[in-house]
Short mmCIF file of C-alpha atoms in Angstrom, two decimals:
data_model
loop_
_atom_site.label_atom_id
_atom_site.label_comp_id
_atom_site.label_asym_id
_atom_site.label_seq_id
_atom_site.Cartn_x
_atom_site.Cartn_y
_atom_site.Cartn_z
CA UNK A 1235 122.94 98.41 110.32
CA UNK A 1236 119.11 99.00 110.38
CA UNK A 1237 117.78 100.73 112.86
CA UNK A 1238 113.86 99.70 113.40
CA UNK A 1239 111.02 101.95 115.40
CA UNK A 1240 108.02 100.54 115.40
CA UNK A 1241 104.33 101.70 115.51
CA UNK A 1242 103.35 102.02 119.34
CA UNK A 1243 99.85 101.41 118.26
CA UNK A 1244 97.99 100.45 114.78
CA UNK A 1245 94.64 100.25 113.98
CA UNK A 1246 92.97 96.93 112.79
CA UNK A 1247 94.15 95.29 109.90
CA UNK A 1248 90.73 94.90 108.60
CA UNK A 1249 90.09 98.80 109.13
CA UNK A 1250 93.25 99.48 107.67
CA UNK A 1251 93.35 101.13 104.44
CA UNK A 1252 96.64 100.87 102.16
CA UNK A 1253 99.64 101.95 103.74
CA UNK A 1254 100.98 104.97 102.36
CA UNK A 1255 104.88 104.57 102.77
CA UNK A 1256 107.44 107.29 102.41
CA UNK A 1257 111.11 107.22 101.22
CA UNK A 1258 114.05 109.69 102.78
CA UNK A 1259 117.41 109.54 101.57
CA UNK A 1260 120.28 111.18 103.31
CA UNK A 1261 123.82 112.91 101.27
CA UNK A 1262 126.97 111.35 101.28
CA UNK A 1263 128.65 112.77 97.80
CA UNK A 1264 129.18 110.86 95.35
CA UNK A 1265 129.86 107.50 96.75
CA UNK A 1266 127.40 108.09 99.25
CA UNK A 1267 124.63 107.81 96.58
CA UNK A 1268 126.28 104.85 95.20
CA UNK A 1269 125.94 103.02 98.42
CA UNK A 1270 122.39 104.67 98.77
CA UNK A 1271 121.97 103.05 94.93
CA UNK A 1272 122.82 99.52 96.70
CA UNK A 1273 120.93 99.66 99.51
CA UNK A 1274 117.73 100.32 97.29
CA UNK A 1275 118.40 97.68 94.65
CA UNK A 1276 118.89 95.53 97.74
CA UNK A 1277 115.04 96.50 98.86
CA UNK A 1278 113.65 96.22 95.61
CA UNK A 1279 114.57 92.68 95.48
CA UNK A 1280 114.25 91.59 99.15
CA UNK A 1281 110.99 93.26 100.02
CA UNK A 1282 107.16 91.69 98.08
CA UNK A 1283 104.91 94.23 97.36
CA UNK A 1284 107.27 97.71 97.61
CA UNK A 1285 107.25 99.38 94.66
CA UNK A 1286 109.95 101.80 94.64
CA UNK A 1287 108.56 104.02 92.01
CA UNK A 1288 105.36 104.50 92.99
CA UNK A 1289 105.79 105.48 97.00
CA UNK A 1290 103.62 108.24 98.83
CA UNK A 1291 106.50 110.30 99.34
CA UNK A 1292 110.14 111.05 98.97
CA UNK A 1293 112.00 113.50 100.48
CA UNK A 1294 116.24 113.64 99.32
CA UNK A 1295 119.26 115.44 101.07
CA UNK A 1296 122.29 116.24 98.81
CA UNK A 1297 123.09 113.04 96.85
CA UNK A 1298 120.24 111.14 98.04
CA UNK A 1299 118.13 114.04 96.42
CA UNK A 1300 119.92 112.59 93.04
CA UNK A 1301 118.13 109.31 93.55
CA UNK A 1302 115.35 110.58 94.98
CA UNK A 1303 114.43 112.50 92.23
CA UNK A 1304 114.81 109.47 89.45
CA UNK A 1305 112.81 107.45 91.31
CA UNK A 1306 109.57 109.86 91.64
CA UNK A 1307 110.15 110.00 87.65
CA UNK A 1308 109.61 106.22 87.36
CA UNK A 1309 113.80 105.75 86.88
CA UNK A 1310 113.78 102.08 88.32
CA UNK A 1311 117.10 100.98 90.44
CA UNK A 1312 117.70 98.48 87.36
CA UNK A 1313 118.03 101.02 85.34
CA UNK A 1314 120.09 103.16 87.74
CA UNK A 1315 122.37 100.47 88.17
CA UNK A 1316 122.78 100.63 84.24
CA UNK A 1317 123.18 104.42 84.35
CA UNK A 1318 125.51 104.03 87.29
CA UNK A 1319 127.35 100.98 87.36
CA UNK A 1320 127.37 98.98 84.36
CA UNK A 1321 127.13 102.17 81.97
CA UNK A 1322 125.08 100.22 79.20
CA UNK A 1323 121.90 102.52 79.79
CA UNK A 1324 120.35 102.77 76.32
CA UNK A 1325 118.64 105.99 77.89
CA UNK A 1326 120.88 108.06 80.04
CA UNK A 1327 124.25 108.40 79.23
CA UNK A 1328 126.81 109.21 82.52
CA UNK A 1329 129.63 110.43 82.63
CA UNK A 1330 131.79 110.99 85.73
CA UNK A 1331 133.64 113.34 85.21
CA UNK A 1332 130.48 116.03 84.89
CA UNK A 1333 130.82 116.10 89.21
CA UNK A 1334 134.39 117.14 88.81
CA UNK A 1335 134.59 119.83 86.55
CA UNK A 1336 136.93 122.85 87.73
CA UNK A 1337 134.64 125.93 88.88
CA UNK A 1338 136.99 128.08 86.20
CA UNK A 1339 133.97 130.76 86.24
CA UNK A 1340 133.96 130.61 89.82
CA UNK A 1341 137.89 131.16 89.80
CA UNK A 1342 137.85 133.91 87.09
CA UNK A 1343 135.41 135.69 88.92
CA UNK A 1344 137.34 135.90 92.22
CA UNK A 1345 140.74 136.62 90.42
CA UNK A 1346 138.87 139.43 88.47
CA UNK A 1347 138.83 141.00 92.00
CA UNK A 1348 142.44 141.14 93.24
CA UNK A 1349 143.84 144.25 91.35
CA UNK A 1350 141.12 146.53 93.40
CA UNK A 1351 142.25 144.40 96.74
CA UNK A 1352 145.38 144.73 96.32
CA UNK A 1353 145.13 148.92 95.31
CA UNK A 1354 142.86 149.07 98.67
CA UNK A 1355 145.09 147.26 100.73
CA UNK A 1356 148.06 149.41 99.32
CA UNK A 1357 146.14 152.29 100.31
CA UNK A 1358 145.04 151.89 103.64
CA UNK A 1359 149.07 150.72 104.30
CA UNK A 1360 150.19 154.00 103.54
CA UNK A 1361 147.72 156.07 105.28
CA UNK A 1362 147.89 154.10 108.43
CA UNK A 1363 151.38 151.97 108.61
CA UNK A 1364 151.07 151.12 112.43
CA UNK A 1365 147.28 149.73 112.03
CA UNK A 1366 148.67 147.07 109.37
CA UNK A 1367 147.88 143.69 110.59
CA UNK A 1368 148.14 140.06 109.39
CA UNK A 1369 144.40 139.60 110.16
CA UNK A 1370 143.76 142.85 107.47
CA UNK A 1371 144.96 141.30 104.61
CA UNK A 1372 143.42 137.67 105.38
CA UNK A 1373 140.11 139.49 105.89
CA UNK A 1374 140.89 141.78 102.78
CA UNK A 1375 142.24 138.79 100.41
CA UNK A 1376 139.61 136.32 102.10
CA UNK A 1377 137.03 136.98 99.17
CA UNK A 1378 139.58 135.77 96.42
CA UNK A 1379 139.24 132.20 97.52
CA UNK A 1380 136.35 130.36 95.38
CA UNK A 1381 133.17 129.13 97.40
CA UNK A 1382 133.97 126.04 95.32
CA UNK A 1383 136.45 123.84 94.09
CA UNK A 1384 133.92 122.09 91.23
CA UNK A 1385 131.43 123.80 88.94
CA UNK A 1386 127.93 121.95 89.72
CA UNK A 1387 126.02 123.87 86.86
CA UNK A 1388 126.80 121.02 84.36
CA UNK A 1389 125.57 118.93 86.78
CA UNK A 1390 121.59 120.76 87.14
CA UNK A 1391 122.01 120.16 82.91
CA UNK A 1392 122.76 116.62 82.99
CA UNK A 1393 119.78 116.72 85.47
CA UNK A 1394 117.44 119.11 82.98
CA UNK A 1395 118.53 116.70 80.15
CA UNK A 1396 117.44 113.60 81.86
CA UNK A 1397 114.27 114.42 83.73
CA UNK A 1398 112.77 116.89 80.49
CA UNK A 1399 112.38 113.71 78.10
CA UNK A 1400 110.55 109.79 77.80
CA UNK A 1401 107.40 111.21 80.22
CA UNK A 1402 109.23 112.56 82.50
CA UNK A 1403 109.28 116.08 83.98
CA UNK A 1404 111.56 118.80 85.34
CA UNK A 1405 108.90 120.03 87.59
CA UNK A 1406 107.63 118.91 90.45
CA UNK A 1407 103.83 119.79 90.24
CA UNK A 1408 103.69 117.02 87.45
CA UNK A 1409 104.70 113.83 89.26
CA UNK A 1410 102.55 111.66 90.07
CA UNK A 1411 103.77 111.30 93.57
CA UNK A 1412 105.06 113.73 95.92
CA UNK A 1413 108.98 114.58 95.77
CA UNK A 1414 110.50 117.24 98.32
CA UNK A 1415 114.18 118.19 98.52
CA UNK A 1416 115.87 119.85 101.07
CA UNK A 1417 118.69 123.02 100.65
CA UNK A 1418 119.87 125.52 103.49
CA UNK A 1419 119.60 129.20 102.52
CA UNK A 1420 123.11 130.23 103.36
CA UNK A 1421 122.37 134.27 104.56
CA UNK A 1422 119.76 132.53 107.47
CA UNK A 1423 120.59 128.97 107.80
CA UNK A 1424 116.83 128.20 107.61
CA UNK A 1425 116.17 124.76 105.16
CA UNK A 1426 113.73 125.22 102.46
CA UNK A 1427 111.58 122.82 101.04
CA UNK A 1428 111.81 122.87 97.14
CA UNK A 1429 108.57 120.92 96.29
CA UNK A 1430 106.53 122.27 98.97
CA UNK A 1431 104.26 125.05 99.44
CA UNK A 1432 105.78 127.92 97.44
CA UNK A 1433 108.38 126.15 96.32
CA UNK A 1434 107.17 123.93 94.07
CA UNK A 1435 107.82 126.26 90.90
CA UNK A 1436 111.63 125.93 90.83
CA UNK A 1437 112.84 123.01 88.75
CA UNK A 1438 114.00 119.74 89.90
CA UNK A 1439 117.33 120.24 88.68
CA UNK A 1440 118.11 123.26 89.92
CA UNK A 1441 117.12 122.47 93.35
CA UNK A 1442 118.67 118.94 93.62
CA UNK A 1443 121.99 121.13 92.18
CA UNK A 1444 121.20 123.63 95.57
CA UNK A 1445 120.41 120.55 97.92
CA UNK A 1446 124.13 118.86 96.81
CA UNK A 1447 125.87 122.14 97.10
CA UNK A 1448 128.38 121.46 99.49
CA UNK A 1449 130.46 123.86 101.01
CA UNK A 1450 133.74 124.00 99.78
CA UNK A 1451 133.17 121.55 97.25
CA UNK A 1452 130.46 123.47 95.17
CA UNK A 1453 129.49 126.62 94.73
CA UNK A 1454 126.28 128.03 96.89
CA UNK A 1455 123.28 127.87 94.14
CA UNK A 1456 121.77 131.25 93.14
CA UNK A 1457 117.57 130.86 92.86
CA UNK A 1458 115.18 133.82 93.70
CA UNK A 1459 118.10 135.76 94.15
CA UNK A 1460 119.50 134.36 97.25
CA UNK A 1461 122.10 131.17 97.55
CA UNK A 1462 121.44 127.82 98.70
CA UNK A 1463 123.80 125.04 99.85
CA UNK A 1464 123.75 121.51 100.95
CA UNK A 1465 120.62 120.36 102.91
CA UNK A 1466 122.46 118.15 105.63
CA UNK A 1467 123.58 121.17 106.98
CA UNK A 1468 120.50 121.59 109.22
CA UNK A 1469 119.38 117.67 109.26
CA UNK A 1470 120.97 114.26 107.70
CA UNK A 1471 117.32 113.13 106.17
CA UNK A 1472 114.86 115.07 107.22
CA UNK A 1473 112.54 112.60 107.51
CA UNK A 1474 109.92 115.19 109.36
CA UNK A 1475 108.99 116.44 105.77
CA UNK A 1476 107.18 113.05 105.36
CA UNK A 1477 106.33 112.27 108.90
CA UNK A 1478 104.17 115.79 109.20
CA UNK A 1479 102.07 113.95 105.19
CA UNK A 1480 100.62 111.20 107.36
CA UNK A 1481 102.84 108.23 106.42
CA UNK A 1482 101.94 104.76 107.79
CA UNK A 1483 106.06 103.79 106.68
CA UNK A 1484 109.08 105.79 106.72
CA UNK A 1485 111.64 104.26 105.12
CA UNK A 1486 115.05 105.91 105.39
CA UNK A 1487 118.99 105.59 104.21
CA UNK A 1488 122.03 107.22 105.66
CA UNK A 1489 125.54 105.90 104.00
CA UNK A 1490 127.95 108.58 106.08
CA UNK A 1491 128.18 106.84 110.11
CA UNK A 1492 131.15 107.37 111.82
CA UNK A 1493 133.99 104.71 111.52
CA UNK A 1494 134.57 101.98 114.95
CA UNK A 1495 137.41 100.21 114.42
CA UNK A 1496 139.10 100.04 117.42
CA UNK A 1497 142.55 102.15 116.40
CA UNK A 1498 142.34 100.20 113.17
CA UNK A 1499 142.56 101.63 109.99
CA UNK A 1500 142.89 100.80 106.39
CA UNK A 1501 145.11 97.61 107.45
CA UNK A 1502 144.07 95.20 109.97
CA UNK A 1503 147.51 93.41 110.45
CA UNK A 1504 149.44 97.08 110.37
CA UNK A 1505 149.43 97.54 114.40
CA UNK A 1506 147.72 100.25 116.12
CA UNK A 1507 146.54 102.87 113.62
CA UNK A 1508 144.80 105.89 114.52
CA UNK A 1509 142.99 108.03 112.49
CA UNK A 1510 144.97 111.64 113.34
CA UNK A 1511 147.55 109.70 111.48
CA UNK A 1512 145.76 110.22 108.32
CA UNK A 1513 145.51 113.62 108.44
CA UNK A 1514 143.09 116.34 108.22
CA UNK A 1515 140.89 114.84 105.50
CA UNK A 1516 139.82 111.24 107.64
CA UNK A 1517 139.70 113.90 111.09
CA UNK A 1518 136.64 115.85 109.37
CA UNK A 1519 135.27 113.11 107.78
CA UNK A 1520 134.88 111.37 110.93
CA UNK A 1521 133.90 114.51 112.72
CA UNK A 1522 131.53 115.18 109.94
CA UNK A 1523 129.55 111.56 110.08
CA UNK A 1524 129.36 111.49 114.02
CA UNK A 1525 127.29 114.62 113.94
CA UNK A 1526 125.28 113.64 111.77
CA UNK A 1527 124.29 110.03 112.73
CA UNK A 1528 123.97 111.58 116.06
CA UNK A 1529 121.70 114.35 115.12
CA UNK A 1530 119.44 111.83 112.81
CA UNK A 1531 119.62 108.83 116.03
CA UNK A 1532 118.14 111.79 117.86
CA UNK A 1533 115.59 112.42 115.55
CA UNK A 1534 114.62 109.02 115.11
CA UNK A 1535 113.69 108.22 118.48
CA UNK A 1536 112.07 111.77 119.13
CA UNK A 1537 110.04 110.97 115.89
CA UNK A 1538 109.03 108.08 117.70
CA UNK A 1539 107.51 109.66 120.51
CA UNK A 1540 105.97 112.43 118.11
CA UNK A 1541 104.13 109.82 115.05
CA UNK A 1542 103.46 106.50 117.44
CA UNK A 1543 101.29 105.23 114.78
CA UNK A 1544 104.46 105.16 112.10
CA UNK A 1545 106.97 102.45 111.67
CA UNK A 1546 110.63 103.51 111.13
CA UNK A 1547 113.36 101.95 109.00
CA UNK A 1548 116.42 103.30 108.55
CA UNK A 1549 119.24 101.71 106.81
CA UNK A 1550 123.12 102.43 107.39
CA UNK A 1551 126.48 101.67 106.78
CA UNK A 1552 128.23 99.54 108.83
CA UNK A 1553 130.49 101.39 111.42
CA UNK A 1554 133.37 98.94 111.16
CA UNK A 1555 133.18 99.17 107.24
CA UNK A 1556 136.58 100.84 107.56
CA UNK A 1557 137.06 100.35 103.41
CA UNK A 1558 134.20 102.41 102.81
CA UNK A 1559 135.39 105.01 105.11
CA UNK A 1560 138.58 105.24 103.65
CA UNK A 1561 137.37 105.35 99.80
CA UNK A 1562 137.46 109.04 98.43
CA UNK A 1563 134.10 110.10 98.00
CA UNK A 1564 134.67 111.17 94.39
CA UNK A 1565 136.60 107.96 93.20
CA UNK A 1566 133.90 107.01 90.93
CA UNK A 1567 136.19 104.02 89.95
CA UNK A 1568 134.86 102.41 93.54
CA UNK A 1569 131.49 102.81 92.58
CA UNK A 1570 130.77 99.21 91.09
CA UNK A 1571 132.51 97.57 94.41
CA UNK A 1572 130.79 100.29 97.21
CA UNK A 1573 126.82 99.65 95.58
CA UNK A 1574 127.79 95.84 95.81
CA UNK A 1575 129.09 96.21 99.58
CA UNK A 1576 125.89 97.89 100.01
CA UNK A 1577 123.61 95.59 98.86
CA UNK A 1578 125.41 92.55 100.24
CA UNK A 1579 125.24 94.92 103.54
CA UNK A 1580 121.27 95.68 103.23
CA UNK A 1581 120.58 91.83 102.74
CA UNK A 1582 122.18 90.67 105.45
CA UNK A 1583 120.38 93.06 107.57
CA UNK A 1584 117.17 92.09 106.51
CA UNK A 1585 117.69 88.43 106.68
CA UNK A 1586 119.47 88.72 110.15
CA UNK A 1587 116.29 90.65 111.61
CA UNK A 1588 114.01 88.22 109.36
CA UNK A 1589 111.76 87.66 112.59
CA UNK A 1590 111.46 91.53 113.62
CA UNK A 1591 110.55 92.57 110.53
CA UNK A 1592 107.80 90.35 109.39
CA UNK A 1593 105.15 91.37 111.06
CA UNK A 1594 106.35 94.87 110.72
CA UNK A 1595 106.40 94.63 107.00
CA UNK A 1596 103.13 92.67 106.92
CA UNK A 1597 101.41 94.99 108.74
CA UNK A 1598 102.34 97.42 105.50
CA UNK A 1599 101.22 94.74 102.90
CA UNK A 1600 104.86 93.51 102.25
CA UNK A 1601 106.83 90.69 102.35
CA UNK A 1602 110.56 89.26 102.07
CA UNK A 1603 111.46 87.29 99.67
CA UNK A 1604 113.61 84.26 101.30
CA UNK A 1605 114.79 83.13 98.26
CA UNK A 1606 117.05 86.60 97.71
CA UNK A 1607 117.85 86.66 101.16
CA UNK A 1608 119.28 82.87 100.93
CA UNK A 1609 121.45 83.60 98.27
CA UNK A 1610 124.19 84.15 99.22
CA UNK A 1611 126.29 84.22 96.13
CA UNK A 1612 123.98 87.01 94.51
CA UNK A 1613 125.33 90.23 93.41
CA UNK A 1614 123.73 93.86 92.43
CA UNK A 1615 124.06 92.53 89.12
CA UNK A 1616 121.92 89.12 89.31
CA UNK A 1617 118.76 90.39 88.88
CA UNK A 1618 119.03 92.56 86.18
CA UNK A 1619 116.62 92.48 83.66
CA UNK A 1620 117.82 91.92 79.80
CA UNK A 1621 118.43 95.77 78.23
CA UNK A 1622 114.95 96.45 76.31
CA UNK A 1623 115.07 97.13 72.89
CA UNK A 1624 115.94 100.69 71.70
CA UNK A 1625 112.30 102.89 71.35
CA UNK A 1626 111.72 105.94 70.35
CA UNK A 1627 110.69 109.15 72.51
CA UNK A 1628 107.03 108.55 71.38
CA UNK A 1629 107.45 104.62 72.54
CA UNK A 1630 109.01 105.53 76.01
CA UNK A 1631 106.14 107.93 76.36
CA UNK A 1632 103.71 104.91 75.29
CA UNK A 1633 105.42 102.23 77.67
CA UNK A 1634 105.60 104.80 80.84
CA UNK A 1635 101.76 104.95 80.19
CA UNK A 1636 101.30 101.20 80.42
CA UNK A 1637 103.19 100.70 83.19
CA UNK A 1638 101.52 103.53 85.16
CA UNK A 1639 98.12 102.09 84.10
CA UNK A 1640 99.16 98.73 85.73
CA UNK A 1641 99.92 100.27 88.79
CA UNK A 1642 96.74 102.30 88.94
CA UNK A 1643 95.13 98.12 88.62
CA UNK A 1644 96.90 96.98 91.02
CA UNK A 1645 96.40 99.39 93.78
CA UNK A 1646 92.68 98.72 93.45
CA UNK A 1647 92.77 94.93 92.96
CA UNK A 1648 93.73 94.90 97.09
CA UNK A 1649 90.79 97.64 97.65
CA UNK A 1650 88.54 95.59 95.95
CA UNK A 1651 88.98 92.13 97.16
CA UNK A 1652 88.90 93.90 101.14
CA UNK A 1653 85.77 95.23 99.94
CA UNK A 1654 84.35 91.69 98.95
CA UNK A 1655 85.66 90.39 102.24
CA UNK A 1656 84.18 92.40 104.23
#
């Protein structure tokens, strides 16, 4: 589903100068960025002039800060999709199971506790029998229960590895284009803008590892001595964080919309099936998305009240897509099938709103490509390139340089021939 706000009012094309587009990305866990990882292969193919890695500004939530964050260090969705999908990456080497390690340290830690608890509790029992309530000891034994089920601190490594090697950096002051992502500071509920004013010193690891901290799932991230968690806690994308640069196009993806299937669930042909019946798990979960597609819808149209001179598209899930709802959002086995649904899902968007967009998209100096949008029979996996050959450190260094050299020509060439036109 896109949803498409456009400019009330833009000046001249002739007066024009190059649009400067930005990039948000919402959370979704795990399979959430996988169908975030489908929708922008999807765009990279389908749209003429965008250049993924080379935008005016990106701004991640949770695990759209994941892709975010490769993407402002020149990781292309090809090669994402061979991190990700395929797993023949001759660069980064994933493994799954890194988002589902068992927060032992987190558990040890909390158990370390219950001896002095349980010697208080004891205590106050004795001196005051009648006083003993059942809402004592849940408040008294309440702090033994971990803030997180998985340890995300192998996750900020895998991060650190990746993003500290082959020209790329760990630290936001040296990219070449602006990257902001989004945490909540637990103790005040106020987000904070790692990348931004007085924030740009902490590494991108660690604050992608705060910005995906979800409670319950992962523990709350410790930096400058107070605790961050998950970013969609105070907005899905926060798009604003681009809007306020002075953007000409924000472009924007949100896998997690609430499921509409009309009392169906995972079966069609099963009869009426409503989703109390599946238990607490599919009740939050659907709680969960309709706040926050309501919160962003809400933000989207205010946003186009408050930037009139900005065009706004934001991709989603489909609402009916009652397979993605149901698949676990850490079943990385479902990865390969959810990017697929996702790009199938963006295409068809973008060829079914083929007339709105065009001069939308030409306005920005892009273009769809008709011939990916006709094929119907293409997958994530048609258009990638053949693996290069193996390089060294010193080589990847070389070829990032090239490739950031062409891009530096080509942003001119258009500057240049306006120039002459005029």
């Amino acid at each position: 589903m896109l949803s498409l706000h456009s400019a009330q009012r833009r000046a001249p094309s002739r007066k024009r100068p190059p649009a400067r587009i930005g990039l948000a990305i919402a959370g979704g866990g795990p399979i959430g960025g996988m169908y975030e990882l489908g929708a922008l292969r999807a765009l990279d193919e389908a749209l003429e002039g965008l250049d993924l890695n080379d935008l005016d500004g990106y701004v991640g939530v949770s695990s759209g800060a994941f892709l975010a964050a490769g993407l402002a260090n020149r990781i292309s969705t090809d090669e994402m999709c061979r991190v990700f999908i395929t797993g023949d990456s001759r660069d980064i080497q994933f493994r799954p199971d890194t988002f589902l390690r068992p927060a032992l340290y987190e558990y040890l830690q909390r158990a370390a506790s219950l001896p002095r608890l349980t010697l208080d509790w004891w205590r106050s029992l004795l001196l005051d029998p009648r006083n003993a309530r059942w809402s004592d000891i849940i408040e008294r034994f309440g702090g033994l229960v971990p803030t997180g089920l998985f340890d995300n601190s192998e996750v900020e490594r895998f991060m650190r590895e990746v993003f500290s090697r082959r020209g790329r950096s760990n630290d936001f002051r040296e990219l070449p284009n602006k990257l902001f992502v989004v945490a909540v500071e637990l103790d005040n509920g106020e987000a904070v803008v790692f990348g931004g004013e007085g924030w740009d010193d902490v590494p991108i690891s660690q604050a992608v590892q705060a910005s995906a901290a979800l409670p319950g799932l992962y523990p709350p991230v410790e930096l400058r001595g107070r605790h961050y968690v998950d970013g969609a806690l105070r907005r899905t994308m926060h798009a604003s964080v681009l809007l306020e640069r002075g953007i000409d196009l924000l472009i924007g993806i949100n896998p997690l919309v609430p499921f509409n299937g009309n009392g169906k669930g995972r079966k069609a042909n099963a009869g009426h099936y409503s989703l109390a019946e599946a238990g607490l798990p599919a009740v939050l979960s659907q709680t969960f998305r309709s706040l926050l597609q309501s919160r962003m819808q809400v933000g989207l149209a205010k946003y186009a009240q408050q930037y009139p001179d900005v065009d706004q598209l934001v991709f989603e899930a489909n609402s009916d897509d009652g397979e993605l709802f149901h698949t676990n959002l850490f079943s990385f086995a479902s990865r390969r099938r959810v990017c697929q649904q996702a790009y199938r899902h963006t295409l068809d968007e973008l060829r079914r709103r083929a007339d709105e967009l065009r001069p939308v998209l030409a306005a920005h100096g892009l273009r769809l490509r008709e011939e990916i949008l006709d094929d119907a029979h293409r997958t994530i996996l048609s258009g990638l390139a053949p693996l290069p050959p193996r390089g060294t450190e010193t080589t990847a260094r070389l070829r990032r340089a090239l490739e950031d050299t062409e891009r530096v020509i080509a942003k001119r060439a258009p500057r240049r021939r306006s120039r002459a036109s005029a």
